[in-house]
Amino acid sequence: KGHTIPLVVNLFATRRRYALAIGTTPEEIHRHWSERTEKPIEPKVVKTGPCKDNVILGKDVDLGKFPIPIWNELDGGPYITLPCHITKHPVNGSRNASMYRGQVHDSRTIGLLAAPYRHIVLHRTEALKRGEPLPVAIALGVDPAITVASAAGFPYGVDELTMAGALRDEPIELVRCETIPLEVPASAEIVLEGEIDPKELRGEGLFGEFTGYYGIKHPRPVIKIKAITHRNNPIYAASYEGLPPHDTALLQGLPIETEILRLCPLPGIQKVNVTEGGGGAFNCVISIKKQFEGFGKMIAMAALGTWGARYVKTLIIVDDDVDPFDWTQVEWALATRVQPHRDVEIIRDVVGCILDPSLSLQERRTGHSRTSKMIIDATKYDAAEFEIPCRPKQDMMEKINREWVEYAIPAGNGR
């Protein structure tokens, strides 16, 4: 209302769309990701690009120009929800591109929520040691490969723009900012140039997050916007946050799945599902070809030890006859293959997610985010002696699925 700039939301809501974003198919996402990111491609700086069609500086800067919504009833204000924050380490110049929510406090000020272990905070901490503000560029409406890479949990020091280039199989073109020493995607719809104020904190929140809860309001850093550049007739891209399912579940979850498959050193993993109901972060189901007793827990510990899985809180291991994407099958395994005293392990005091509403208020306020994690080994114990599953023959199920349309009972008419 009151804006001529269109708003697009929910771009990454399905695995099919996510696959399209990086030029592959849903079945090939994990392989495509793993193979491409083994060979990062450095960005290329060009003289100009569409994001420079319009340049707004100083007192003319006004975030109200864009249709930034108040998403949920109790939100503390309008929120930017699908950004790419670009910063550089103040000493060694290494670049980071990442995604953080941004509350619009006023026409030239945006809030920042980032836990102490997030890379933008590590850059800010180094800048504070030098008594300097940290330059930040926020690119909105970028190549979807950049969005995907920015939301992924790459280790500290990895330049996500090189990974976006790898996923795209060509260099990401960058242009230099107008007011800060950073480069941004040349094809971005909108770019906000600013600095994290070294002193100012403002109350940030409430905000209906991907967890389905509002979280807490707390004093947090702010970014002062110095310039805005944008395309002619830009499109404002965003993501709705709130009760799952939503596209954040896939933006977060699919990279976690891929990183577990890529980095877990043990053989036998068949499929990985970071569930949408868990917000694409907290719950994970892994199917394995079990080799011996205790193997399920070994796989689980290896998976939880990867950087990408640091948010995973409940990890369920199932046999390869259970589809981890079918919750009815997973629940069946939990019901019939688990003895809690034998098959459940609790790991205490490890890093979790600052937005986890089950954490204590102190953990959320300090940002330490220490959590416990649960491993449930829902594989058959003593498999050679385990009772035989009662299943239809595979060829019969395939025949039924293939011919279902010929003899299915039609819906409707109250029947």
CSV table of C-alpha atoms in Angstrom, one decimal:
chain,number,residue,atom,x,y,z
A,1,LYS,CA,0.0,0.0,0.0
A,2,GLY,CA,1.4,3.3,-1.0
A,3,HIS,CA,4.3,1.8,-3.0
A,4,THR,CA,4.8,1.3,-6.7
A,5,ILE,CA,7.8,-1.0,-6.2
A,6,PRO,CA,6.6,-4.7,-6.3
A,7,LEU,CA,7.3,-7.1,-3.5
A,8,VAL,CA,8.2,-10.7,-4.2
A,9,VAL,CA,8.2,-13.3,-1.4
A,10,ASN,CA,8.6,-17.1,-0.9
A,11,LEU,CA,11.0,-17.6,-3.8
A,12,PHE,CA,12.8,-20.6,-2.2
A,13,ALA,CA,9.8,-22.4,-0.8
A,14,THR,CA,10.3,-25.7,-2.5
A,15,ARG,CA,13.2,-28.0,-3.3
A,16,ARG,CA,12.4,-27.6,-7.0
A,17,ARG,CA,12.7,-23.8,-6.8
A,18,TYR,CA,15.9,-24.1,-4.8
A,19,ALA,CA,17.3,-26.4,-7.4
A,20,LEU,CA,16.4,-24.0,-10.2
A,21,ALA,CA,18.2,-21.2,-8.3
A,22,ILE,CA,21.5,-23.0,-8.6
A,23,GLY,CA,20.9,-24.7,-12.0
A,24,THR,CA,20.2,-28.3,-11.1
A,25,THR,CA,17.4,-30.6,-10.1
A,26,PRO,CA,16.0,-31.6,-6.7
A,27,GLU,CA,17.6,-35.0,-7.0
A,28,GLU,CA,21.0,-33.6,-7.8
A,29,ILE,CA,21.1,-30.7,-5.3
A,30,HIS,CA,23.6,-32.3,-2.9
A,31,ARG,CA,25.9,-33.7,-5.5
A,32,HIS,CA,25.8,-30.4,-7.5
A,33,TRP,CA,26.6,-28.4,-4.3
A,34,SER,CA,29.4,-30.6,-3.2
A,35,GLU,CA,31.1,-30.8,-6.6
A,36,ARG,CA,30.8,-27.1,-7.4
A,37,THR,CA,31.9,-25.7,-4.0
A,38,GLU,CA,35.1,-27.7,-4.2
A,39,LYS,CA,36.2,-25.2,-6.8
A,40,PRO,CA,35.4,-21.6,-5.7
A,41,ILE,CA,35.4,-19.0,-8.4
A,42,GLU,CA,36.7,-15.5,-7.5
A,43,PRO,CA,34.4,-12.6,-8.3
A,44,LYS,CA,35.2,-10.1,-11.0
A,45,VAL,CA,35.1,-6.3,-10.4
A,46,VAL,CA,33.4,-4.4,-13.2
A,47,LYS,CA,33.0,-0.6,-13.8
A,48,THR,CA,29.3,-0.4,-13.4
A,49,GLY,CA,26.1,-2.4,-13.3
A,50,PRO,CA,22.3,-2.2,-13.1
A,51,CYS,CA,22.4,-1.6,-9.3
A,52,LYS,CA,24.0,1.9,-10.2
A,53,ASP,CA,21.0,3.1,-12.3
A,54,ASN,CA,20.1,5.4,-9.4
A,55,VAL,CA,22.4,6.7,-6.7
A,56,ILE,CA,21.0,8.4,-3.5
A,57,LEU,CA,23.3,10.0,-1.0
A,58,GLY,CA,23.3,11.7,2.4
A,59,LYS,CA,20.2,13.4,3.5
A,60,ASP,CA,18.2,12.0,0.6
A,61,VAL,CA,18.6,8.5,1.9
A,62,ASP,CA,15.1,7.1,2.9
A,63,LEU,CA,14.4,3.5,3.5
A,64,GLY,CA,10.7,4.3,3.4
A,65,LYS,CA,11.0,4.4,-0.4
A,66,PHE,CA,10.9,0.6,-0.4
A,67,PRO,CA,8.0,-1.7,0.5
A,68,ILE,CA,9.6,-3.2,3.6
A,69,PRO,CA,6.7,-4.8,5.5
A,70,ILE,CA,5.7,-5.3,9.1
A,71,TRP,CA,5.3,-9.0,8.8
A,72,ASN,CA,3.6,-10.1,12.0
A,73,GLU,CA,1.3,-8.5,14.5
A,74,LEU,CA,3.8,-7.9,17.3
A,75,ASP,CA,6.9,-7.1,15.2
A,76,GLY,CA,8.8,-4.1,16.5
A,77,GLY,CA,8.7,-2.4,13.0
A,78,PRO,CA,9.4,-3.2,9.4
A,79,TYR,CA,12.0,-5.9,8.8
A,80,ILE,CA,14.4,-6.6,6.0
A,81,THR,CA,14.3,-10.4,5.7
A,82,LEU,CA,16.3,-11.6,2.6
A,83,PRO,CA,19.4,-9.5,2.6
A,84,CYS,CA,23.0,-10.2,1.8
A,85,HIS,CA,25.3,-8.4,4.3
A,86,ILE,CA,28.8,-7.9,2.9
A,87,THR,CA,31.7,-7.0,5.1
A,88,LYS,CA,35.5,-7.4,5.1
A,89,HIS,CA,37.9,-8.2,7.9
A,90,PRO,CA,39.5,-4.9,8.9
A,91,VAL,CA,43.0,-6.3,9.0
A,92,ASN,CA,43.4,-9.1,6.4
A,93,GLY,CA,40.6,-7.9,4.0
A,94,SER,CA,38.9,-11.3,3.8
A,95,ARG,CA,35.3,-10.9,2.7
A,96,ASN,CA,32.1,-12.3,4.2
A,97,ALA,CA,28.6,-12.4,2.8
A,98,SER,CA,25.8,-13.5,5.1
A,99,MET,CA,22.1,-13.1,6.0
A,100,TYR,CA,20.8,-11.3,9.1
A,101,ARG,CA,17.4,-9.8,9.8
A,102,GLY,CA,17.3,-6.0,9.8
A,103,GLN,CA,14.8,-3.9,11.8
A,104,VAL,CA,14.1,-0.5,10.2
A,105,HIS,CA,14.4,1.9,13.1
A,106,ASP,CA,14.1,5.0,11.0
A,107,SER,CA,14.8,6.3,7.5
A,108,ARG,CA,18.5,5.8,7.8
A,109,THR,CA,19.1,3.2,10.5
A,110,ILE,CA,18.8,-0.6,10.5
A,111,GLY,CA,19.2,-3.0,13.5
A,112,LEU,CA,21.4,-6.1,13.4
A,113,LEU,CA,20.9,-9.4,15.2
A,114,ALA,CA,23.9,-11.6,15.0
A,115,ALA,CA,25.2,-14.1,17.6
A,116,PRO,CA,28.8,-13.7,18.9
A,117,TYR,CA,30.0,-16.6,16.7
A,118,ARG,CA,28.6,-15.1,13.5
A,119,HIS,CA,31.3,-13.8,11.1
A,120,ILE,CA,30.0,-10.2,10.9
A,121,VAL,CA,30.4,-10.0,14.7
A,122,LEU,CA,34.0,-11.2,14.4
A,123,HIS,CA,34.7,-8.5,11.9
A,124,ARG,CA,32.9,-5.9,14.0
A,125,THR,CA,34.9,-7.0,17.1
A,126,GLU,CA,38.2,-6.4,15.2
A,127,ALA,CA,37.0,-3.0,14.0
A,128,LEU,CA,36.1,-2.1,17.6
A,129,LYS,CA,39.6,-2.9,18.7
A,130,ARG,CA,40.8,-0.3,16.3
A,131,GLY,CA,38.1,2.2,17.4
A,132,GLU,CA,36.5,2.2,13.9
A,133,PRO,CA,33.0,1.6,12.5
A,134,LEU,CA,32.7,-1.5,10.3
A,135,PRO,CA,31.6,-0.8,6.7
A,136,VAL,CA,28.6,-2.9,5.7
A,137,ALA,CA,26.9,-3.2,2.3
A,138,ILE,CA,23.4,-4.8,2.2
A,139,ALA,CA,22.5,-6.2,-1.2
A,140,LEU,CA,18.8,-6.9,-1.8
A,141,GLY,CA,17.4,-8.8,-4.7
A,142,VAL,CA,20.5,-10.6,-5.8
A,143,ASP,CA,21.3,-13.6,-8.0
A,144,PRO,CA,19.6,-16.5,-6.2
A,145,ALA,CA,23.0,-18.3,-6.1
A,146,ILE,CA,24.2,-15.4,-3.9
A,147,THR,CA,21.2,-15.7,-1.6
A,148,VAL,CA,21.8,-19.5,-1.3
A,149,ALA,CA,25.5,-19.1,-0.5
A,150,SER,CA,24.8,-16.2,1.9
A,151,ALA,CA,22.4,-18.3,4.0
A,152,ALA,CA,24.8,-21.3,4.1
A,153,GLY,CA,27.0,-22.1,7.1
A,154,PHE,CA,30.4,-22.0,5.5
A,155,PRO,CA,33.4,-21.9,7.9
A,156,TYR,CA,34.9,-18.6,8.9
A,157,GLY,CA,37.2,-17.2,6.3
A,158,VAL,CA,35.4,-18.6,3.3
A,159,ASP,CA,34.2,-15.9,0.9
A,160,GLU,CA,30.6,-16.8,0.1
A,161,LEU,CA,30.7,-14.8,-3.2
A,162,THR,CA,33.3,-17.3,-4.4
A,163,MET,CA,31.0,-20.1,-3.5
A,164,ALA,CA,28.1,-18.3,-5.3
A,165,GLY,CA,30.3,-18.1,-8.4
A,166,ALA,CA,31.1,-21.8,-8.0
A,167,LEU,CA,27.3,-22.7,-7.9
A,168,ARG,CA,26.7,-20.5,-10.9
A,169,ASP,CA,29.9,-21.8,-12.6
A,170,GLU,CA,31.0,-18.2,-13.5
A,171,PRO,CA,32.4,-15.2,-11.6
A,172,ILE,CA,29.9,-13.0,-9.7
A,173,GLU,CA,30.3,-9.5,-11.1
A,174,LEU,CA,30.9,-6.8,-8.5
A,175,VAL,CA,30.9,-3.0,-8.5
A,176,ARG,CA,32.5,-0.7,-6.0
A,177,CYS,CA,30.3,1.1,-3.5
A,178,GLU,CA,29.9,4.9,-3.5
A,179,THR,CA,30.7,5.7,0.1
A,180,ILE,CA,32.4,2.6,1.7
A,181,PRO,CA,35.4,0.4,0.7
A,182,LEU,CA,33.4,-2.6,-0.4
A,183,GLU,CA,32.1,-4.3,-3.6
A,184,VAL,CA,28.6,-5.5,-4.2
A,185,PRO,CA,26.8,-7.6,-6.8
A,186,ALA,CA,26.4,-5.5,-9.9
A,187,SER,CA,23.1,-7.0,-10.8
A,188,ALA,CA,21.4,-6.4,-7.4
A,189,GLU,CA,18.1,-4.7,-7.3
A,190,ILE,CA,18.9,-2.5,-4.4
A,191,VAL,CA,22.1,-1.8,-2.4
A,192,LEU,CA,22.3,-0.1,1.0
A,193,GLU,CA,25.7,1.2,2.0
A,194,GLY,CA,26.4,1.9,5.7
A,195,GLU,CA,28.5,1.4,8.8
A,196,ILE,CA,27.9,-0.4,12.1
A,197,ASP,CA,28.1,2.3,14.7
A,198,PRO,CA,30.9,1.4,17.2
A,199,LYS,CA,28.9,2.8,20.1
A,200,GLU,CA,25.2,2.9,19.6
A,201,LEU,CA,22.8,0.1,20.6
A,202,ARG,CA,19.0,0.2,20.2
A,203,GLY,CA,16.2,-2.0,21.4
A,204,GLU,CA,15.7,-4.6,18.5
A,205,GLY,CA,12.6,-6.7,18.3
A,206,LEU,CA,10.1,-8.2,18.7
A,207,PHE,CA,10.2,-10.2,15.5
A,208,GLY,CA,8.3,-13.3,14.4
A,209,GLU,CA,11.3,-15.5,13.5
A,210,PHE,CA,11.7,-18.7,11.6
A,211,THR,CA,11.2,-20.6,14.8
A,212,GLY,CA,7.5,-19.6,14.9
A,213,TYR,CA,8.1,-17.4,18.0
A,214,TYR,CA,8.7,-13.7,18.6
A,215,GLY,CA,11.8,-14.0,20.7
A,216,ILE,CA,12.9,-11.1,22.9
A,217,LYS,CA,13.6,-7.4,22.5
A,218,HIS,CA,17.2,-6.5,23.4
A,219,PRO,CA,19.7,-3.7,22.8
A,220,ARG,CA,21.6,-4.5,19.6
A,221,PRO,CA,24.0,-2.8,17.2
A,222,VAL,CA,22.7,-0.6,14.4
A,223,ILE,CA,23.8,0.1,10.8
A,224,LYS,CA,23.8,3.8,9.7
A,225,ILE,CA,22.9,4.0,6.0
A,226,LYS,CA,25.0,6.5,4.0
A,227,ALA,CA,23.9,5.7,0.5
A,228,ILE,CA,21.3,3.7,-1.5
A,229,THR,CA,21.7,2.6,-5.1
A,230,HIS,CA,19.1,0.7,-7.1
A,231,ARG,CA,18.0,-0.4,-10.5
A,232,ASN,CA,15.4,1.4,-12.5
A,233,ASN,CA,12.0,-0.1,-11.6
A,234,PRO,CA,13.5,-2.3,-8.8
A,235,ILE,CA,11.8,-5.4,-7.3
A,236,TYR,CA,12.0,-5.8,-3.6
A,237,ALA,CA,12.7,-9.4,-2.6
A,238,ALA,CA,11.9,-10.7,0.9
A,239,SER,CA,11.1,-13.8,2.9
A,240,TYR,CA,8.2,-14.3,5.3
A,241,GLU,CA,9.3,-15.5,8.7
A,242,GLY,CA,7.1,-17.2,11.3
A,243,LEU,CA,5.6,-20.6,12.0
A,244,PRO,CA,7.1,-23.2,9.6
A,245,PRO,CA,6.9,-24.2,6.8
A,246,HIS,CA,8.5,-21.3,5.0
A,247,ASP,CA,11.4,-20.8,2.5
A,248,THR,CA,13.9,-20.1,5.3
A,249,ALA,CA,13.6,-23.8,6.2
A,250,LEU,CA,15.1,-24.7,2.9
A,251,LEU,CA,17.6,-21.8,2.7
A,252,GLN,CA,19.0,-23.0,6.0
A,253,GLY,CA,18.3,-26.8,5.8
A,254,LEU,CA,19.6,-27.8,2.4
A,255,PRO,CA,23.2,-26.5,3.0
A,256,ILE,CA,23.2,-28.3,6.3
A,257,GLU,CA,22.2,-31.6,4.6
A,258,THR,CA,24.9,-31.1,1.9
A,259,GLU,CA,27.6,-30.2,4.4
A,260,ILE,CA,26.8,-33.3,6.5
A,261,LEU,CA,27.0,-35.5,3.3
A,262,ARG,CA,30.2,-33.8,2.2
A,263,LEU,CA,32.1,-33.6,5.5
A,264,CYS,CA,31.0,-36.7,7.5
A,265,PRO,CA,34.0,-39.0,7.2
A,266,LEU,CA,32.1,-42.3,7.8
A,267,PRO,CA,30.6,-44.3,5.0
A,268,GLY,CA,27.1,-45.6,5.0
A,269,ILE,CA,25.0,-42.4,5.0
A,270,GLN,CA,22.1,-42.7,2.5
A,271,LYS,CA,19.9,-39.6,2.9
A,272,VAL,CA,19.8,-36.5,5.1
A,273,ASN,CA,16.7,-34.5,5.9
A,274,VAL,CA,16.8,-31.3,7.9
A,275,THR,CA,13.1,-31.0,8.5
A,276,GLU,CA,10.9,-28.1,7.6
A,277,GLY,CA,9.0,-28.5,10.9
A,278,GLY,CA,12.2,-27.9,12.7
A,279,GLY,CA,12.7,-24.6,10.8
A,280,GLY,CA,15.4,-26.1,8.6
A,281,ALA,CA,17.7,-26.0,11.6
A,282,PHE,CA,16.9,-27.9,14.8
A,283,ASN,CA,15.7,-31.4,13.7
A,284,CYS,CA,17.6,-33.8,11.4
A,285,VAL,CA,16.9,-37.4,10.2
A,286,ILE,CA,19.7,-39.4,8.6
A,287,SER,CA,19.2,-42.9,7.1
A,288,ILE,CA,22.2,-45.2,7.1
A,289,LYS,CA,23.3,-48.6,5.9
A,290,LYS,CA,24.2,-49.9,9.4
A,291,GLN,CA,27.4,-51.9,9.5
A,292,PHE,CA,27.6,-52.9,13.2
A,293,GLU,CA,26.1,-52.0,16.6
A,294,GLY,CA,27.0,-48.5,17.7
A,295,PHE,CA,27.5,-47.4,14.1
A,296,GLY,CA,24.4,-45.2,14.2
A,297,LYS,CA,25.7,-43.2,17.1
A,298,MET,CA,29.1,-42.9,15.4
A,299,ILE,CA,27.4,-41.4,12.4
A,300,ALA,CA,25.4,-39.0,14.6
A,301,MET,CA,28.5,-37.7,16.4
A,302,ALA,CA,30.4,-37.2,13.2
A,303,ALA,CA,27.4,-35.3,11.7
A,304,LEU,CA,27.0,-33.1,14.8
A,305,GLY,CA,30.7,-32.3,14.6
A,306,THR,CA,30.4,-30.5,11.2
A,307,TRP,CA,30.1,-26.7,11.3
A,308,GLY,CA,27.0,-26.8,9.1
A,309,ALA,CA,25.1,-28.9,11.7
A,310,ARG,CA,25.8,-26.6,14.7
A,311,TYR,CA,22.1,-25.6,14.9
A,312,VAL,CA,20.9,-29.2,14.8
A,313,LYS,CA,19.5,-30.1,18.2
A,314,THR,CA,17.7,-33.4,17.7
A,315,LEU,CA,19.3,-36.0,15.4
A,316,ILE,CA,17.5,-39.2,14.5
A,317,ILE,CA,19.4,-42.1,12.9
A,318,VAL,CA,17.2,-44.6,10.9
A,319,ASP,CA,18.0,-47.7,8.8
A,320,ASP,CA,18.0,-47.5,5.1
A,321,ASP,CA,14.6,-49.1,4.8
A,322,VAL,CA,13.1,-45.9,6.4
A,323,ASP,CA,12.6,-42.8,4.3
A,324,PRO,CA,13.9,-39.8,6.4
A,325,PHE,CA,11.6,-37.5,4.4
A,326,ASP,CA,8.4,-39.5,5.4
A,327,TRP,CA,7.6,-38.6,9.0
A,328,THR,CA,5.2,-41.6,9.3
A,329,GLN,CA,8.0,-44.0,8.6
A,330,VAL,CA,10.4,-42.1,10.9
A,331,GLU,CA,7.7,-42.2,13.7
A,332,TRP,CA,7.3,-45.9,13.1
A,333,ALA,CA,11.0,-46.4,13.6
A,334,LEU,CA,10.9,-44.4,16.8
A,335,ALA,CA,8.0,-46.4,18.1
A,336,THR,CA,9.4,-49.9,17.2
A,337,ARG,CA,13.2,-49.7,17.2
A,338,VAL,CA,14.0,-47.4,20.1
A,339,GLN,CA,14.7,-48.3,23.8
A,340,PRO,CA,15.3,-44.9,25.4
A,341,HIS,CA,17.8,-46.2,28.0
A,342,ARG,CA,19.9,-47.8,25.3
A,343,ASP,CA,19.4,-45.6,22.2
A,344,VAL,CA,19.2,-42.0,23.4
A,345,GLU,CA,22.2,-39.9,24.2
A,346,ILE,CA,22.3,-36.3,25.5
A,347,ILE,CA,25.3,-34.0,24.7
A,348,ARG,CA,25.4,-30.9,26.9
A,349,ASP,CA,26.8,-27.3,26.7
A,350,VAL,CA,27.5,-27.0,22.9
A,351,VAL,CA,26.8,-24.0,20.7
A,352,GLY,CA,23.2,-23.8,19.4
A,353,CYS,CA,21.1,-21.0,17.9
A,354,ILE,CA,20.5,-17.6,19.5
A,355,LEU,CA,16.9,-17.7,18.3
A,356,ASP,CA,16.0,-21.1,19.9
A,357,PRO,CA,13.1,-20.2,22.2
A,358,SER,CA,13.8,-23.2,24.5
A,359,LEU,CA,17.1,-21.6,25.7
A,360,SER,CA,17.2,-19.8,29.0
A,361,LEU,CA,16.6,-16.0,28.8
A,362,GLN,CA,20.3,-15.5,29.9
A,363,GLU,CA,21.6,-17.6,27.1
A,364,ARG,CA,19.5,-15.6,24.6
A,365,ARG,CA,20.4,-12.2,26.0
A,366,THR,CA,24.2,-12.9,26.1
A,367,GLY,CA,24.1,-14.6,22.7
A,368,HIS,CA,26.2,-17.5,24.1
A,369,SER,CA,23.4,-19.9,22.9
A,370,ARG,CA,24.6,-23.0,24.7
A,371,THR,CA,22.3,-25.9,24.2
A,372,SER,CA,22.1,-29.6,24.6
A,373,LYS,CA,21.7,-32.0,21.7
A,374,MET,CA,19.9,-35.4,21.5
A,375,ILE,CA,20.9,-38.4,19.5
A,376,ILE,CA,18.2,-41.0,18.9
A,377,ASP,CA,19.5,-44.2,17.4
A,378,ALA,CA,16.3,-45.6,15.8
A,379,THR,CA,18.0,-48.4,13.9
A,380,LYS,CA,17.3,-52.0,14.5
A,381,TYR,CA,19.2,-53.3,17.5
A,382,ASP,CA,20.8,-56.7,16.9
A,383,ALA,CA,19.5,-56.6,13.3
A,384,ALA,CA,20.1,-60.3,12.5
A,385,GLU,CA,17.6,-61.3,15.2
A,386,PHE,CA,15.2,-58.3,14.8
A,387,GLU,CA,11.6,-59.1,13.9
A,388,ILE,CA,10.8,-59.1,10.2
A,389,PRO,CA,9.0,-55.9,8.9
A,390,CYS,CA,5.6,-56.5,7.5
A,391,ARG,CA,5.6,-54.8,4.1
A,392,PRO,CA,4.0,-55.4,0.7
A,393,LYS,CA,6.4,-56.6,-2.0
A,394,GLN,CA,8.2,-53.7,-3.7
A,395,ASP,CA,7.1,-54.8,-7.2
A,396,MET,CA,3.5,-54.9,-6.0
A,397,MET,CA,3.7,-51.4,-4.6
A,398,GLU,CA,5.2,-50.1,-7.8
A,399,LYS,CA,2.4,-51.7,-9.8
A,400,ILE,CA,-0.3,-50.1,-7.6
A,401,ASN,CA,1.3,-46.7,-7.9
A,402,ARG,CA,1.7,-47.1,-11.6
A,403,GLU,CA,-1.9,-48.2,-12.2
A,404,TRP,CA,-3.6,-46.2,-9.4
A,405,VAL,CA,-5.5,-43.9,-11.7
A,406,GLU,CA,-7.2,-46.9,-13.2
A,407,TYR,CA,-8.8,-48.2,-10.0
A,408,ALA,CA,-8.6,-45.4,-7.4
A,409,ILE,CA,-11.9,-44.5,-5.6
A,410,PRO,CA,-12.8,-41.0,-6.8
A,411,ALA,CA,-13.0,-38.2,-4.2
A,412,GLY,CA,-16.1,-36.1,-3.7
A,413,ASN,CA,-19.9,-36.6,-3.3
A,414,GLY,CA,-19.3,-37.1,0.4
A,415,ARG,CA,-17.7,-40.5,-0.2
